[in-house]
Short mmCIF file of C-alpha atoms in Angstrom, two decimals:
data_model
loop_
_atom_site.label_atom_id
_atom_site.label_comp_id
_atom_site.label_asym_id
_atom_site.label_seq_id
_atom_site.Cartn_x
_atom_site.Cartn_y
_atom_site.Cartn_z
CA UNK A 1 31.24 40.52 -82.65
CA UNK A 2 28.89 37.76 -81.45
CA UNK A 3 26.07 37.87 -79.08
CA UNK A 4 26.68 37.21 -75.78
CA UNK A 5 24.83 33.63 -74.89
CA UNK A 6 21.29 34.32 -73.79
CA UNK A 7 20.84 34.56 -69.86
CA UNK A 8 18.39 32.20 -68.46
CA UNK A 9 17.40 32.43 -65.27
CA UNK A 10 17.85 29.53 -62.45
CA UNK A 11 16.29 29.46 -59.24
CA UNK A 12 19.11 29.23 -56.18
CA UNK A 13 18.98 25.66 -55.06
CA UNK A 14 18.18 25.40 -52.29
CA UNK A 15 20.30 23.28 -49.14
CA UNK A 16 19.46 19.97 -48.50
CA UNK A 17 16.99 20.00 -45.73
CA UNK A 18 18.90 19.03 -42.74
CA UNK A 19 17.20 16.04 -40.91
CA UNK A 20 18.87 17.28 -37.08
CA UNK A 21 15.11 18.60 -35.53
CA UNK A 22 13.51 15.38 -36.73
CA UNK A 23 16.01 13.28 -34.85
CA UNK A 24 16.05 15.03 -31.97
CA UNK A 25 12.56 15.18 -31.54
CA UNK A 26 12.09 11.73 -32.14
CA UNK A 27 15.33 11.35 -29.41
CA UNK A 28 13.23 13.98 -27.18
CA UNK A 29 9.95 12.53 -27.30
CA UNK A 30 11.39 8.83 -26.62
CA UNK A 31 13.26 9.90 -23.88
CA UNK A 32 10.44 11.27 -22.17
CA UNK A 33 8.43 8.69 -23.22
CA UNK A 34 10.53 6.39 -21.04
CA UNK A 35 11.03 9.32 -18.48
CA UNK A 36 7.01 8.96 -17.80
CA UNK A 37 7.16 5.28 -17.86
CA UNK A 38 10.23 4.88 -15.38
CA UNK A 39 8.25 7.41 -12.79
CA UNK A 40 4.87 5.37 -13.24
CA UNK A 41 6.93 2.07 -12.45
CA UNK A 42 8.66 3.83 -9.06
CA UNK A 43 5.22 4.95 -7.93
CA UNK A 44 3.57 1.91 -8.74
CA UNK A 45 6.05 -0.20 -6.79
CA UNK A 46 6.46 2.19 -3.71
CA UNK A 47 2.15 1.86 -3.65
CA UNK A 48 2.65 -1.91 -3.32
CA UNK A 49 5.84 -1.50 -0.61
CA UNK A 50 3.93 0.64 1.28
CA UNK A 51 0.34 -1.61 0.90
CA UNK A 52 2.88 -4.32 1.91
CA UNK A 53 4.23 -3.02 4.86
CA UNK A 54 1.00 -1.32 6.22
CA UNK A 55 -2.06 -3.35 5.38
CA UNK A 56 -0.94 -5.64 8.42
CA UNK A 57 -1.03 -2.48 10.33
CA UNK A 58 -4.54 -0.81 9.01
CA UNK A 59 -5.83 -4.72 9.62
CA UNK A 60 -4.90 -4.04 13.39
CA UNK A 61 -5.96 -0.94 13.46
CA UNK A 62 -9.63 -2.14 12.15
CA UNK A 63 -9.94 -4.86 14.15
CA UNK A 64 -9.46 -2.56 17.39
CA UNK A 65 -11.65 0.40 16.35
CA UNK A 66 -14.55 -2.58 16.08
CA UNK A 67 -13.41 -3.50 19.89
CA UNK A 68 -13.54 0.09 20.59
CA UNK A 69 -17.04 0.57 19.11
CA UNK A 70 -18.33 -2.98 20.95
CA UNK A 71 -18.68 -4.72 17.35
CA UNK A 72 -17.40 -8.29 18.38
CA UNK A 73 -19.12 -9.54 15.34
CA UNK A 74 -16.70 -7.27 12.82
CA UNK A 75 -13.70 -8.08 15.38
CA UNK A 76 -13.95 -11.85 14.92
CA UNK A 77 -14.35 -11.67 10.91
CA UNK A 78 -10.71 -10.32 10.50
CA UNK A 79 -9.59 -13.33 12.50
CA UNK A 80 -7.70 -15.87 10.60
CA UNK A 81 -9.20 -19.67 10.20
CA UNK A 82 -6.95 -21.16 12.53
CA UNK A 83 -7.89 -19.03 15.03
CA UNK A 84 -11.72 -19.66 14.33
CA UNK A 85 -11.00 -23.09 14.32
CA UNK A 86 -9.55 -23.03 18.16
CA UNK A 87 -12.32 -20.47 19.37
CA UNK A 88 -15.61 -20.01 18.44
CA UNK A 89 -17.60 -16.89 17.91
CA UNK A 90 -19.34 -17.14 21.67
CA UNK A 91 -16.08 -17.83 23.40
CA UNK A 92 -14.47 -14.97 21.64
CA UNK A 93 -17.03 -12.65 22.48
CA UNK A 94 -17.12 -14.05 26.12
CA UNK A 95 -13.80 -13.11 26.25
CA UNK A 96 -14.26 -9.81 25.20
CA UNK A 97 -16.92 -9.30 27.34
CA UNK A 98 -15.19 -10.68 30.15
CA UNK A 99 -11.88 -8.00 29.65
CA UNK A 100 -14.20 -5.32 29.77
CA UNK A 101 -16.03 -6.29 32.52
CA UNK A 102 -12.86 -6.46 34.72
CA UNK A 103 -10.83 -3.71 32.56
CA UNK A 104 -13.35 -1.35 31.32
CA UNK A 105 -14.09 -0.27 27.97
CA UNK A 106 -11.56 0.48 25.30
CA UNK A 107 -11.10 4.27 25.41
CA UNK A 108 -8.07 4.27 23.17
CA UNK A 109 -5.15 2.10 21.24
CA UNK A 110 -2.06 2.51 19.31
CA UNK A 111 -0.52 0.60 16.67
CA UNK A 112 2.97 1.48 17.28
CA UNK A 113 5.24 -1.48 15.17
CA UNK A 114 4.57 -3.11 12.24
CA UNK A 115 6.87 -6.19 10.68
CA UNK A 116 5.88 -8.09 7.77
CA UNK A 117 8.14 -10.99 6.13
CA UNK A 118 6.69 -12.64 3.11
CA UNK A 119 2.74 -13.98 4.17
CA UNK A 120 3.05 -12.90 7.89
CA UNK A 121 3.31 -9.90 9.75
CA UNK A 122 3.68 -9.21 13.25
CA UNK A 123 2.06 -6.12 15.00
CA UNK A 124 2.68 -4.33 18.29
CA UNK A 125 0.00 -2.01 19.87
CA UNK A 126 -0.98 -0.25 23.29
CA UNK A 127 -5.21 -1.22 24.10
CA UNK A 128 -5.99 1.44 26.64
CA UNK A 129 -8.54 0.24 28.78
CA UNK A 130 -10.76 2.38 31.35
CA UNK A 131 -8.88 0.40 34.33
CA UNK A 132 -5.79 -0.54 32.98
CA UNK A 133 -4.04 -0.06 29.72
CA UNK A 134 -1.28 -3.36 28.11
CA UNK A 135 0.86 -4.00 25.20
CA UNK A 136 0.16 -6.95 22.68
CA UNK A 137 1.91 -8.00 19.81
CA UNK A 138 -0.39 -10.06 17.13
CA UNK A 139 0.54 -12.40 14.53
CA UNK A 140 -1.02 -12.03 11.36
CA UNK A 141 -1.17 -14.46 7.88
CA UNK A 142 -2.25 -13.45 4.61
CA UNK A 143 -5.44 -15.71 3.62
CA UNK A 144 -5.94 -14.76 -0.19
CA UNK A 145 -5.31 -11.04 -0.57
CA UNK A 146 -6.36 -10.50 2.98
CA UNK A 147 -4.20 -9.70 6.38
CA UNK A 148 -6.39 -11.97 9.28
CA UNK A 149 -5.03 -11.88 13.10
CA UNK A 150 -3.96 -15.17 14.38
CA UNK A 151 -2.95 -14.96 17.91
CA UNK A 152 -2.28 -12.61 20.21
CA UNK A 153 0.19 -12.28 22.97
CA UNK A 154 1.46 -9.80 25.56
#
């Protein structure tokens, strides 16, 4: 009788590595990648609707806390050129002077309506007076990257 053949030994072979967690980690990570991207774009956008839509306000807003603190000087700088160009700084302080004189000092004021459509706005507010208290609405135009009050009516 023979020999039986010799035995050699062989490793198992191993399976073929499966390349399923590599793609979906790539998958995962671009995903969220764009995830992360798509919420930076909403915020960024809702900052600039929101800047948009209130900047005419906080412009208002300004311009009657430096009435409120007597700072005609500060008041007549967020004025827009046209209006400087009808009224200079004297008158415009005159004025000012001259509505407190008969009104009283501003004691309080409310910006209470906002509207802005494309490079003007138009803003409502309540000027509470010592003696007597009105609504105005004020036009306002963008000049550059700036919100500057134009006229004022009420």
């Amino acid at each position: 009788m023979g020999q039986p053949p010799p035995v050699t030994y062989q490793p198992p072979t191993q399976p073929a590595k499966s390349s399923t967690g590599k793609t979906c980690g790539i998958i995962a990570a671009i995903v969220g990648g764009l995830v992360i991207l798509g919420i930076v774009a909403v915020v960024l956008v809702g900052k600039v609707i929101v800047d948009t839509v209130t900047a005419p306000a906080d412009q208002v807003n300004a311009y009657l806390a430096d009435m409120k603190s007597g700072n005609a000087t500060a008041a007549y700088e967020r004025t827009c050129r046209s209006f400087k160009s009808k009224y200079s700084y004297s008158e415009f302080a005159r004025t000012l002077d001259a509505a407190e004189e008969a009104q009283g000092k501003v004691t309080s004021y409310n910006v209470f309506s906002s509207n802005v459509t494309g490079n003007t706005a138009t803003v409502s507010y309540t000027l509470v007076r010592e003696k007597a208290s009105d609504t105005f609405t004020v036009l306002l135009e963008k000049e550059g990257e700036d919100w500057k009050l134009c006229s004022f009516s009420g």
